[in-house]
Amino acid sequence: MVEKSSDNVRKGVDLVQSSGGALKNIVAGVEGANAKIQEIVSATNETSSGIGEVAKTTTALDQETQQNAAVFRDTEAAAKSLRTEAGRLSDAVAAFQLAMDRDQPLANAS
């Protein structure tokens, strides 16, 4: 009976040691999974930060595009105004030239 008890105790010790090894393997697996999860979290944070930068840049580009469109509209209006003024000036010069042409024969006649 003592021998049987001693044999059972040895088997129990072997099982405990075997269980300890299995638990060490489980702990190593959990630590490995934790490291991978930390890498994923870090990569996700970097991606999120990158997306935020892209959003900021897109917003800035949109604002610049809107400003450029406003400048274009203003330039277009100024060009139209200048065309109108140039037409008026051309008409004024043409009238002046006509008056000079009329006066010139008189100047030659005297």
mmCIF file of N, CA and C in Angstrom:
data_model
loop_
_atom_site.group_PDB
_atom_site.id
_atom_site.type_symbol
_atom_site.label_atom_id
_atom_site.label_comp_id
_atom_site.label_asym_id
_atom_site.label_seq_id
_atom_site.Cartn_x
_atom_site.Cartn_y
_atom_site.Cartn_z
ATOM 1 N N MET A 1 0.806 -1.169 0.000
ATOM 2 C CA MET A 1 0.000 0.000 0.000
ATOM 3 C C MET A 1 0.871 1.263 0.000
ATOM 4 N N VAL A 2 1.936 1.285 0.767
ATOM 5 C CA VAL A 2 2.842 2.415 0.807
ATOM 6 C C VAL A 2 3.464 2.592 -0.571
ATOM 7 N N GLU A 3 3.786 1.456 -1.169
ATOM 8 C CA GLU A 3 4.375 1.503 -2.504
ATOM 9 C C GLU A 3 3.385 2.065 -3.502
ATOM 10 N N LYS A 4 2.153 1.670 -3.403
ATOM 11 C CA LYS A 4 1.107 2.157 -4.305
ATOM 12 C C LYS A 4 0.882 3.641 -4.069
ATOM 13 N N SER A 5 0.867 4.054 -2.822
ATOM 14 C CA SER A 5 0.693 5.456 -2.500
ATOM 15 C C SER A 5 1.872 6.271 -3.025
ATOM 16 N N SER A 6 3.052 5.746 -2.864
ATOM 17 C CA SER A 6 4.256 6.405 -3.337
ATOM 18 C C SER A 6 4.227 6.527 -4.854
ATOM 19 N N ASP A 7 3.769 5.496 -5.535
ATOM 20 C CA ASP A 7 3.645 5.493 -6.995
ATOM 21 C C ASP A 7 2.608 6.540 -7.428
ATOM 22 N N ASN A 8 1.491 6.604 -6.717
ATOM 23 C CA ASN A 8 0.452 7.598 -7.020
ATOM 24 C C ASN A 8 0.968 9.021 -6.808
ATOM 25 N N VAL A 9 1.777 9.223 -5.777
ATOM 26 C CA VAL A 9 2.341 10.539 -5.499
ATOM 27 C C VAL A 9 3.284 10.922 -6.629
ATOM 28 N N ARG A 10 4.121 9.965 -7.099
ATOM 29 C CA ARG A 10 5.032 10.241 -8.219
ATOM 30 C C ARG A 10 4.264 10.616 -9.478
ATOM 31 N N LYS A 11 3.198 9.886 -9.729
ATOM 32 C CA LYS A 11 2.360 10.185 -10.906
ATOM 33 C C LYS A 11 1.736 11.577 -10.764
ATOM 34 N N GLY A 12 1.334 11.894 -9.556
ATOM 35 C CA GLY A 12 0.765 13.215 -9.302
ATOM 36 C C GLY A 12 1.799 14.315 -9.524
ATOM 37 N N VAL A 13 3.014 14.073 -9.053
ATOM 38 C CA VAL A 13 4.095 15.045 -9.233
ATOM 39 C C VAL A 13 4.387 15.220 -10.719
ATOM 40 N N ASP A 14 4.424 14.095 -11.445
ATOM 41 C CA ASP A 14 4.665 14.160 -12.903
ATOM 42 C C ASP A 14 3.558 14.960 -13.603
ATOM 43 N N LEU A 15 2.321 14.731 -13.180
ATOM 44 C CA LEU A 15 1.195 15.468 -13.771
ATOM 45 C C LEU A 15 1.303 16.963 -13.467
ATOM 46 N N VAL A 16 1.688 17.296 -12.235
ATOM 47 C CA VAL A 16 1.833 18.707 -11.858
ATOM 48 C C VAL A 16 2.947 19.341 -12.681
ATOM 49 N N GLN A 17 4.064 18.644 -12.839
ATOM 50 C CA GLN A 17 5.167 19.188 -13.638
ATOM 51 C C GLN A 17 4.753 19.331 -15.103
ATOM 52 N N SER A 18 4.031 18.357 -15.607
ATOM 53 C CA SER A 18 3.541 18.407 -16.975
ATOM 54 C C SER A 18 2.568 19.569 -17.145
ATOM 55 N N SER A 19 1.704 19.749 -16.163
ATOM 56 C CA SER A 19 0.756 20.868 -16.186
ATOM 57 C C SER A 19 1.499 22.188 -16.146
ATOM 58 N N GLY A 20 2.548 22.282 -15.343
ATOM 59 C CA GLY A 20 3.364 23.494 -15.252
ATOM 60 C C GLY A 20 3.975 23.838 -16.609
ATOM 61 N N GLY A 21 4.459 22.845 -17.324
ATOM 62 C CA GLY A 21 5.034 23.070 -18.662
ATOM 63 C C GLY A 21 3.964 23.551 -19.638
ATOM 64 N N ALA A 22 2.780 22.933 -19.558
ATOM 65 C CA ALA A 22 1.683 23.344 -20.435
ATOM 66 C C ALA A 22 1.268 24.783 -20.124
ATOM 67 N N LEU A 23 1.213 25.120 -18.831
ATOM 68 C CA LEU A 23 0.863 26.485 -18.441
ATOM 69 C C LEU A 23 1.916 27.492 -18.926
ATOM 70 N N LYS A 24 3.197 27.112 -18.877
ATOM 71 C CA LYS A 24 4.251 27.987 -19.387
ATOM 72 C C LYS A 24 4.056 28.230 -20.881
ATOM 73 N N ASN A 25 3.692 27.188 -21.614
ATOM 74 C CA ASN A 25 3.441 27.333 -23.047
ATOM 75 C C ASN A 25 2.235 28.255 -23.300
ATOM 76 N N ILE A 26 1.209 28.098 -22.469
ATOM 77 C CA ILE A 26 0.022 28.948 -22.609
ATOM 78 C C ILE A 26 0.390 30.400 -22.329
ATOM 79 N N VAL A 27 1.156 30.634 -21.272
ATOM 80 C CA VAL A 27 1.584 31.989 -20.926
ATOM 81 C C VAL A 27 2.409 32.587 -22.071
ATOM 82 N N ALA A 28 3.319 31.816 -22.640
ATOM 83 C CA ALA A 28 4.133 32.308 -23.760
ATOM 84 C C ALA A 28 3.236 32.648 -24.957
ATOM 85 N N GLY A 29 2.230 31.810 -25.212
ATOM 86 C CA GLY A 29 1.303 32.093 -26.307
ATOM 87 C C GLY A 29 0.507 33.354 -26.064
ATOM 88 N N VAL A 30 0.051 33.547 -24.829
ATOM 89 C CA VAL A 30 -0.709 34.757 -24.482
ATOM 90 C C VAL A 30 0.189 35.988 -24.602
ATOM 91 N N GLU A 31 1.431 35.893 -24.156
ATOM 92 C CA GLU A 31 2.366 37.021 -24.275
ATOM 93 C C GLU A 31 2.632 37.350 -25.745
ATOM 94 N N GLY A 32 2.770 36.302 -26.577
ATOM 95 C CA GLY A 32 2.967 36.519 -28.018
ATOM 96 C C GLY A 32 1.750 37.193 -28.639
ATOM 97 N N ALA A 33 0.554 36.740 -28.261
ATOM 98 C CA ALA A 33 -0.676 37.342 -28.775
ATOM 99 C C ALA A 33 -0.783 38.798 -28.313
ATOM 100 N N ASN A 34 -0.411 39.052 -27.060
ATOM 101 C CA ASN A 34 -0.443 40.410 -26.530
ATOM 102 C C ASN A 34 0.505 41.317 -27.316
ATOM 103 N N ALA A 35 1.686 40.820 -27.645
ATOM 104 C CA ALA A 35 2.649 41.614 -28.427
ATOM 105 C C ALA A 35 2.072 41.929 -29.803
ATOM 106 N N LYS A 36 1.430 40.957 -30.437
ATOM 107 C CA LYS A 36 0.815 41.180 -31.754
ATOM 108 C C LYS A 36 -0.316 42.198 -31.655
ATOM 109 N N ILE A 37 -1.105 42.102 -30.602
ATOM 110 C CA ILE A 37 -2.203 43.051 -30.400
ATOM 111 C C ILE A 37 -1.637 44.457 -30.215
ATOM 112 N N GLN A 38 -0.548 44.592 -29.469
ATOM 113 C CA GLN A 38 0.083 45.899 -29.273
ATOM 114 C C GLN A 38 0.588 46.462 -30.612
ATOM 115 N N GLU A 39 1.137 45.607 -31.468
ATOM 116 C CA GLU A 39 1.578 46.042 -32.797
ATOM 117 C C GLU A 39 0.388 46.532 -33.618
ATOM 118 N N ILE A 40 -0.719 45.813 -33.530
ATOM 119 C CA ILE A 40 -1.929 46.195 -34.267
ATOM 120 C C ILE A 40 -2.438 47.549 -33.755
ATOM 121 N N VAL A 41 -2.448 47.727 -32.440
ATOM 122 C CA VAL A 41 -2.897 48.991 -31.849
ATOM 123 C C VAL A 41 -2.001 50.135 -32.324
ATOM 124 N N SER A 42 -0.698 49.911 -32.306
ATOM 125 C CA SER A 42 0.247 50.941 -32.745
ATOM 126 C C SER A 42 0.033 51.280 -34.216
ATOM 127 N N ALA A 43 -0.115 50.263 -35.055
ATOM 128 C CA ALA A 43 -0.343 50.490 -36.490
ATOM 129 C C ALA A 43 -1.670 51.208 -36.721
ATOM 130 N N THR A 44 -2.684 50.856 -35.943
ATOM 131 C CA THR A 44 -3.984 51.509 -36.070
ATOM 132 C C THR A 44 -3.886 52.983 -35.691
ATOM 133 N N ASN A 45 -3.144 53.277 -34.630
ATOM 134 C CA ASN A 45 -2.951 54.677 -34.215
ATOM 135 C C ASN A 45 -2.217 55.467 -35.294
ATOM 136 N N GLU A 46 -1.193 54.859 -35.889
ATOM 137 C CA GLU A 46 -0.458 55.530 -36.961
ATOM 138 C C GLU A 46 -1.364 55.774 -38.160
ATOM 139 N N THR A 47 -2.178 54.788 -38.499
ATOM 140 C CA THR A 47 -3.105 54.934 -39.620
ATOM 141 C C THR A 47 -4.113 56.035 -39.336
ATOM 142 N N SER A 48 -4.631 56.056 -38.125
ATOM 143 C CA SER A 48 -5.589 57.085 -37.743
ATOM 144 C C SER A 48 -4.955 58.466 -37.831
ATOM 145 N N SER A 49 -3.737 58.592 -37.371
ATOM 146 C CA SER A 49 -3.024 59.861 -37.438
ATOM 147 C C SER A 49 -2.808 60.268 -38.893
ATOM 148 N N GLY A 50 -2.431 59.314 -39.723
ATOM 149 C CA GLY A 50 -2.232 59.584 -41.149
ATOM 150 C C GLY A 50 -3.516 60.027 -41.817
ATOM 151 N N ILE A 51 -4.615 59.393 -41.482
ATOM 152 C CA ILE A 51 -5.918 59.773 -42.043
ATOM 153 C C ILE A 51 -6.280 61.183 -41.600
ATOM 154 N N GLY A 52 -5.980 61.509 -40.358
ATOM 155 C CA GLY A 52 -6.231 62.868 -39.863
ATOM 156 C C GLY A 52 -5.428 63.900 -40.644
ATOM 157 N N GLU A 53 -4.177 63.589 -40.937
ATOM 158 C CA GLU A 53 -3.335 64.504 -41.718
ATOM 159 C C GLU A 53 -3.874 64.664 -43.135
ATOM 160 N N VAL A 54 -4.327 63.560 -43.737
ATOM 161 C CA VAL A 54 -4.904 63.625 -45.078
ATOM 162 C C VAL A 54 -6.164 64.489 -45.052
ATOM 163 N N ALA A 55 -6.969 64.340 -44.022
ATOM 164 C CA ALA A 55 -8.193 65.139 -43.906
ATOM 165 C C ALA A 55 -7.854 66.623 -43.779
ATOM 166 N N LYS A 56 -6.853 66.950 -42.962
ATOM 167 C CA LYS A 56 -6.437 68.348 -42.812
ATOM 168 C C LYS A 56 -5.948 68.905 -44.146
ATOM 169 N N THR A 57 -5.143 68.131 -44.837
ATOM 170 C CA THR A 57 -4.599 68.574 -46.122
ATOM 171 C C THR A 57 -5.708 68.750 -47.140
ATOM 172 N N THR A 58 -6.659 67.829 -47.149
ATOM 173 C CA THR A 58 -7.784 67.937 -48.077
ATOM 174 C C THR A 58 -8.600 69.190 -47.788
ATOM 175 N N THR A 59 -8.821 69.484 -46.526
ATOM 176 C CA THR A 59 -9.553 70.683 -46.139
ATOM 177 C C THR A 59 -8.795 71.936 -46.588
ATOM 178 N N ALA A 60 -7.484 71.940 -46.384
ATOM 179 C CA ALA A 60 -6.666 73.086 -46.803
ATOM 180 C C ALA A 60 -6.720 73.254 -48.322
ATOM 181 N N LEU A 61 -6.633 72.146 -49.051
ATOM 182 C CA LEU A 61 -6.721 72.222 -50.516
ATOM 183 C C LEU A 61 -8.081 72.743 -50.956
ATOM 184 N N ASP A 62 -9.120 72.305 -50.281
ATOM 185 C CA ASP A 62 -10.467 72.775 -50.617
ATOM 186 C C ASP A 62 -10.572 74.278 -50.392
ATOM 187 N N GLN A 63 -10.040 74.755 -49.280
ATOM 188 C CA GLN A 63 -10.074 76.191 -48.990
ATOM 189 C C GLN A 63 -9.286 76.974 -50.047
ATOM 190 N N GLU A 64 -8.126 76.460 -50.423
ATOM 191 C CA GLU A 64 -7.318 77.127 -51.443
ATOM 192 C C GLU A 64 -8.055 77.143 -52.784
ATOM 193 N N THR A 65 -8.716 76.049 -53.110
ATOM 194 C CA THR A 65 -9.476 75.981 -54.355
ATOM 195 C C THR A 65 -10.601 77.004 -54.349
ATOM 196 N N GLN A 66 -11.288 77.117 -53.226
ATOM 197 C CA GLN A 66 -12.367 78.104 -53.121
ATOM 198 C C GLN A 66 -11.819 79.529 -53.230
ATOM 199 N N GLN A 67 -10.683 79.777 -52.602
ATOM 200 C CA GLN A 67 -10.067 81.098 -52.694
ATOM 201 C C GLN A 67 -9.637 81.391 -54.131
ATOM 202 N N ASN A 68 -9.069 80.385 -54.798
ATOM 203 C CA ASN A 68 -8.663 80.567 -56.190
ATOM 204 C C ASN A 68 -9.868 80.853 -57.075
ATOM 205 N N ALA A 69 -10.965 80.166 -56.816
ATOM 206 C CA ALA A 69 -12.185 80.403 -57.599
ATOM 207 C C ALA A 69 -12.687 81.831 -57.376
ATOM 208 N N ALA A 70 -12.627 82.304 -56.147
ATOM 209 C CA ALA A 70 -13.056 83.674 -55.851
ATOM 210 C C ALA A 70 -12.149 84.678 -56.548
ATOM 211 N N VAL A 71 -10.842 84.427 -56.517
ATOM 212 C CA VAL A 71 -9.897 85.316 -57.199
ATOM 213 C C VAL A 71 -10.173 85.299 -58.704
ATOM 214 N N PHE A 72 -10.452 84.129 -59.255
ATOM 215 C CA PHE A 72 -10.760 84.033 -60.679
ATOM 216 C C PHE A 72 -12.005 84.849 -61.014
ATOM 217 N N ARG A 73 -13.036 84.711 -60.183
ATOM 218 C CA ARG A 73 -14.266 85.490 -60.425
ATOM 219 C C ARG A 73 -13.978 86.988 -60.369
ATOM 220 N N ASP A 74 -13.189 87.404 -59.381
ATOM 221 C CA ASP A 74 -12.835 88.816 -59.272
ATOM 222 C C ASP A 74 -12.020 89.265 -60.481
ATOM 223 N N THR A 75 -11.097 88.446 -60.914
ATOM 224 C CA THR A 75 -10.261 88.771 -62.074
ATOM 225 C C THR A 75 -11.108 88.859 -63.328
ATOM 226 N N GLU A 76 -12.036 87.926 -63.451
ATOM 227 C CA GLU A 76 -12.927 87.933 -64.605
ATOM 228 C C GLU A 76 -13.773 89.212 -64.624
ATOM 229 N N ALA A 77 -14.292 89.613 -63.479
ATOM 230 C CA ALA A 77 -15.087 90.843 -63.391
ATOM 231 C C ALA A 77 -14.218 92.057 -63.714
ATOM 232 N N ALA A 78 -12.988 92.072 -63.219
ATOM 233 C CA ALA A 78 -12.086 93.188 -63.502
ATOM 234 C C ALA A 78 -11.751 93.235 -64.992
ATOM 235 N N ALA A 79 -11.541 92.081 -65.614
ATOM 236 C CA ALA A 79 -11.242 92.039 -67.048
ATOM 237 C C ALA A 79 -12.429 92.553 -67.856
ATOM 238 N N LYS A 80 -13.624 92.176 -67.456
ATOM 239 C CA LYS A 80 -14.822 92.660 -68.152
ATOM 240 C C LYS A 80 -14.926 94.178 -68.026
ATOM 241 N N SER A 81 -14.675 94.689 -66.836
ATOM 242 C CA SER A 81 -14.721 96.131 -66.604
ATOM 243 C C SER A 81 -13.663 96.830 -67.447
ATOM 244 N N LEU A 82 -12.468 96.254 -67.503
ATOM 245 C CA LEU A 82 -11.402 96.847 -68.310
ATOM 246 C C LEU A 82 -11.752 96.826 -69.798
ATOM 247 N N ARG A 83 -12.387 95.759 -70.272
ATOM 248 C CA ARG A 83 -12.818 95.702 -71.673
ATOM 249 C C ARG A 83 -13.816 96.822 -71.958
ATOM 250 N N THR A 84 -14.747 97.018 -71.027
ATOM 251 C CA THR A 84 -15.741 98.080 -71.194
ATOM 252 C C THR A 84 -15.056 99.437 -71.230
ATOM 253 N N GLU A 85 -14.155 99.672 -70.284
ATOM 254 C CA GLU A 85 -13.435 100.945 -70.234
ATOM 255 C C GLU A 85 -12.570 101.124 -71.471
ATOM 256 N N ALA A 86 -11.949 100.066 -71.950
ATOM 257 C CA ALA A 86 -11.123 100.153 -73.157
ATOM 258 C C ALA A 86 -11.994 100.519 -74.358
ATOM 259 N N GLY A 87 -13.189 99.962 -74.431
ATOM 260 C CA GLY A 87 -14.119 100.311 -75.513
ATOM 261 C C GLY A 87 -14.491 101.778 -75.445
ATOM 262 N N ARG A 88 -14.773 102.266 -74.244
ATOM 263 C CA ARG A 88 -15.125 103.686 -74.076
ATOM 264 C C ARG A 88 -13.949 104.588 -74.460
ATOM 265 N N LEU A 89 -12.759 104.189 -74.027
ATOM 266 C CA LEU A 89 -11.567 104.969 -74.345
ATOM 267 C C LEU A 89 -11.313 104.953 -75.847
ATOM 268 N N SER A 90 -11.515 103.824 -76.455
ATOM 269 C CA SER A 90 -11.339 103.711 -77.906
ATOM 270 C C SER A 90 -12.324 104.628 -78.630
ATOM 271 N N ASP A 91 -13.576 104.634 -78.164
ATOM 272 C CA ASP A 91 -14.585 105.526 -78.754
ATOM 273 C C ASP A 91 -14.180 106.988 -78.569
ATOM 274 N N ALA A 92 -13.679 107.334 -77.393
ATOM 275 C CA ALA A 92 -13.264 108.713 -77.123
ATOM 276 C C ALA A 92 -12.100 109.100 -78.021
ATOM 277 N N VAL A 93 -11.135 108.212 -78.178
ATOM 278 C CA VAL A 93 -9.985 108.494 -79.031
ATOM 279 C C VAL A 93 -10.429 108.623 -80.484
ATOM 280 N N ALA A 94 -11.351 107.754 -80.898
ATOM 281 C CA ALA A 94 -11.847 107.818 -82.276
ATOM 282 C C ALA A 94 -12.544 109.144 -82.538
ATOM 283 N N ALA A 95 -13.316 109.631 -81.598
ATOM 284 C CA ALA A 95 -13.986 110.915 -81.758
ATOM 285 C C ALA A 95 -12.961 112.035 -81.824
ATOM 286 N N PHE A 96 -11.907 111.937 -81.026
ATOM 287 C CA PHE A 96 -10.862 112.948 -81.026
ATOM 288 C C PHE A 96 -10.138 112.946 -82.365
ATOM 289 N N GLN A 97 -9.864 111.746 -82.864
ATOM 290 C CA GLN A 97 -9.177 111.648 -84.145
ATOM 291 C C GLN A 97 -10.050 112.213 -85.263
ATOM 292 N N LEU A 98 -11.341 111.947 -85.214
ATOM 293 C CA LEU A 98 -12.241 112.499 -86.221
ATOM 294 C C LEU A 98 -12.225 114.016 -86.168
ATOM 295 N N ALA A 99 -12.229 114.567 -84.998
ATOM 296 C CA ALA A 99 -12.195 116.011 -84.855
ATOM 297 C C ALA A 99 -10.888 116.560 -85.403
ATOM 298 N N MET A 100 -9.801 115.885 -85.156
ATOM 299 C CA MET A 100 -8.510 116.316 -85.679
ATOM 300 C C MET A 100 -8.503 116.228 -87.196
ATOM 301 N N ASP A 101 -9.091 115.160 -87.747
ATOM 302 C CA ASP A 101 -9.141 114.997 -89.191
ATOM 303 C C ASP A 101 -9.931 116.130 -89.820
ATOM 304 N N ARG A 102 -11.004 116.552 -89.153
ATOM 305 C CA ARG A 102 -11.813 117.667 -89.669
ATOM 306 C C ARG A 102 -11.036 118.971 -89.604
ATOM 307 N N ASP A 103 -10.294 119.130 -88.520
ATOM 308 C CA ASP A 103 -9.570 120.370 -88.334
ATOM 309 C C ASP A 103 -8.318 120.452 -89.209
ATOM 310 N N GLN A 104 -7.798 119.334 -89.560
ATOM 311 C CA GLN A 104 -6.540 119.329 -90.287
ATOM 312 C C GLN A 104 -6.664 120.006 -91.669
ATOM 313 N N PRO A 105 -7.687 119.758 -92.488
ATOM 314 C CA PRO A 105 -7.745 120.474 -93.767
ATOM 315 C C PRO A 105 -7.820 121.969 -93.563
ATOM 316 N N LEU A 106 -8.468 122.374 -92.473
ATOM 317 C CA LEU A 106 -8.539 123.800 -92.199
ATOM 318 C C LEU A 106 -7.158 124.355 -91.887
ATOM 319 N N ALA A 107 -6.371 123.584 -91.178
ATOM 320 C CA ALA A 107 -5.031 124.023 -90.828
ATOM 321 C C ALA A 107 -4.181 124.119 -92.086
ATOM 322 N N ASN A 108 -4.393 123.181 -93.027
ATOM 323 C CA ASN A 108 -3.628 123.205 -94.264
ATOM 324 C C ASN A 108 -4.085 124.350 -95.147
ATOM 325 N N ALA A 109 -5.353 124.712 -95.037
ATOM 326 C CA ALA A 109 -5.888 125.766 -95.874
ATOM 327 C C ALA A 109 -5.391 127.131 -95.442
ATOM 328 N N SER A 110 -5.024 127.299 -94.216
ATOM 329 C CA SER A 110 -4.601 128.631 -93.792
ATOM 330 C C SER A 110 -3.169 128.784 -94.069
#
